[in-house]
């Protein structure tokens, strides 16, 4: 029954100095699973930058924490944030898988003492028109979206943005990465540490059932034909219970009687007890008979490995338990002392007084095997290097097809199902370059963006990862915020295959270089490996979540606001060639192909462009601003025009029209302005280009190179296609 | 002479999640006083008006508001309403008022069976209520909705009496949920209890882009001020 390798089993024997029993074996198996121990990725994750003057808590805790400055009354505030995946459960049971993904990351935030104020989701699905999997993919889309909606809306946290991408590589393996962010004062920060020998260990929240047993180890395996049999491994979420747990925990923390607290997520009671003990270098002894149980006849193995949701473990100051119990009673929640902190460093689990497991905490939590998996080969590439011959038949039709394609069309059908306004802090919600949520207490706002272009990473994981960091920071900068920190979710295939491991290593190294360059240290995150079905791996899909800070004010948004304004392209028209065009949306949607390399990135230039746009936006010189990314300049222009105001554009280029219109070179931002000369001044200061490329006008988008007109389309037509595409693709599922 | 601030009580059921938003709108956006009232409280305390906020009271795993109507605080709310006190139910608060029998009709699952969150346009159908007295008749307000069960329904006789007695206070210009007769908000016979699905507290702060919802709370304050004068 063991999922441990023979050498891992030997290590268990040497730690215990005897044979493990069944319960102990289960405990080691989940704690040393890829999902909990990061055994394949940890030596490479060390390459990531993790420090800055703002970072208060880096990787290793439930969430990273950064300082965001003081309120007018002098109180210092901080934000906690992290991204986490729930990929495997969301494939098996989309609604509950996604819902509990939201629940899990929310607990990570409030277990640190922060009140969650924003959620975003990065979703990857198989195409809805896939000939073999389309119907299933639609069901997964609907299930995931309603699961997120159900949980987040009821809990009362706004889902303020995200991104959704469709690629065949996610047919058998959708990705659901959920980012959450919370706010608190510096003196409200809590840690998952079981300190104080003799202090009571208290279990709070939902009762333990048989759901989700060994979910963590399921998430560390590939899928095969029998994966639907794993439905019982998926947990069931109760957002109402989570809301009560949030309020009760934050209130109980205020009593001063709590010394440490940790949520029960992956590997449930096992993980929370041994991690809390390990961090404090203490032991924990408790009796399973005292654990509130939803079902009868559960074995020690089942109780220890259950992943029932909405549960927390806390350690209180001895003698002050009643203050804690009073708060949980007020909220109608179970709170039971199940054991105490000991000085011997041992996780000692009893069942009605009889010892059923006895394992040294530190070895269990921190001595998981570390693997330097072979990666000395070229990363697997699913595409050729050479570009095919191609020539557009109709550029207007190409643009329409692009704005109506899965990745580029409006995602309103999705985000309108999310309450993105609750808590009345949403300054900029879904559909912008970055979401912005204000902090009422400080007069500061937090901008946040998720990005993860798997297509670029499939072509070159190192450059792809850099491009993702750059785009995320560009999104943040385009709304006027300064990027300050990051979290990452690394979604990859089977690390035991060297060509997949090479993807992971290259992506981490590229990300490390870019995060250092853009001064966005990684404060935590998640690694999701074994994203394979029937031996077919997903593309390497690192998802970045980057946060930035700005003063609270009305935001600069994407749409053009007035006719007759100068349209400028900050950063210049960029460069491409046939090879660097192979990862574009044009190649994907119009040519149904992929080749070559991702766009070239000059990180120094990119950083100067970002500094310039922040300066421009914060001086109020831009009436609108929009980052040029997927789909290139023409698609970005269409997105600016959905307000009804289009533009007439002349691109100063000798490039062929497909390249000029649709290449995805980075470091470019579209601006409309009444004061172009001020923007040129700022651009000169940062030594970046700022081209006047046209003027806004009512009702049409017209683009050419000065001699020929390439695009001439009514805004209404573009908008209609863009706005309705997603619902139309999903509609047949309702028939 | 500066008048004393009006005192709003914001009821907190387990699962309420717009309680703080209502509190913030009253206290920060309008500069009046707001206090939370816990669901198992048997009295409301010294308040001039009561808000039942949005959220998912008791999880709303049954019909929305069906459990909240049994909470101790609702007896106090009933007495307060019977004595003429102003009660505003927003979203889940509207559902609770309907379930409690303080307003007629029912709120059903949205027409397309999905949660919907977006700004909608409302038409003020009557200014003869303490909740719309400061608005203009036929004024269009942009206020967000965020609900899964906001499709208003009533039997023919109830609908006829609502129309006859000028109790349809707000109608959707572009109905987002399939509500009967585009109804977004109604008031009680005595006109001192109103329920509405849209969230005026979310449209009360210029930083969030729209302040059209403020007129609802301002009307309440104006009415209370007049009554106290």
Short mmCIF file of C-alpha atoms in Angstrom, two decimals, chain A residues 10 18 28 55 68 82 95 124 131 221 270 282 308 378 446 477 509 582 594 627 674 686:
data_model
loop_
_atom_site.label_atom_id
_atom_site.label_comp_id
_atom_site.label_asym_id
_atom_site.label_seq_id
_atom_site.Cartn_x
_atom_site.Cartn_y
_atom_site.Cartn_z
CA UNK A 10 14.58 3.08 4.46
CA UNK A 18 11.88 0.49 13.69
CA UNK A 28 4.95 9.79 6.04
CA UNK A 55 9.16 41.57 2.90
CA UNK A 68 2.50 48.49 2.91
CA UNK A 82 -0.35 33.63 -1.99
CA UNK A 95 -17.43 22.41 -8.84
CA UNK A 124 -6.63 26.84 -18.02
CA UNK A 131 -13.58 17.66 -31.44
CA UNK A 221 0.19 11.44 -9.34
CA UNK A 270 -1.14 15.40 10.05
CA UNK A 282 8.39 21.26 20.10
CA UNK A 308 -12.23 17.70 5.46
CA UNK A 378 16.95 20.12 -23.57
CA UNK A 446 -3.03 47.36 -3.93
CA UNK A 477 2.65 49.68 -13.83
CA UNK A 509 15.89 30.24 -13.33
CA UNK A 582 5.46 31.59 -33.74
CA UNK A 594 3.04 27.13 -33.22
CA UNK A 627 -0.60 47.19 -22.11
CA UNK A 674 -4.58 65.43 -24.53
CA UNK A 686 13.58 57.45 -19.20
#
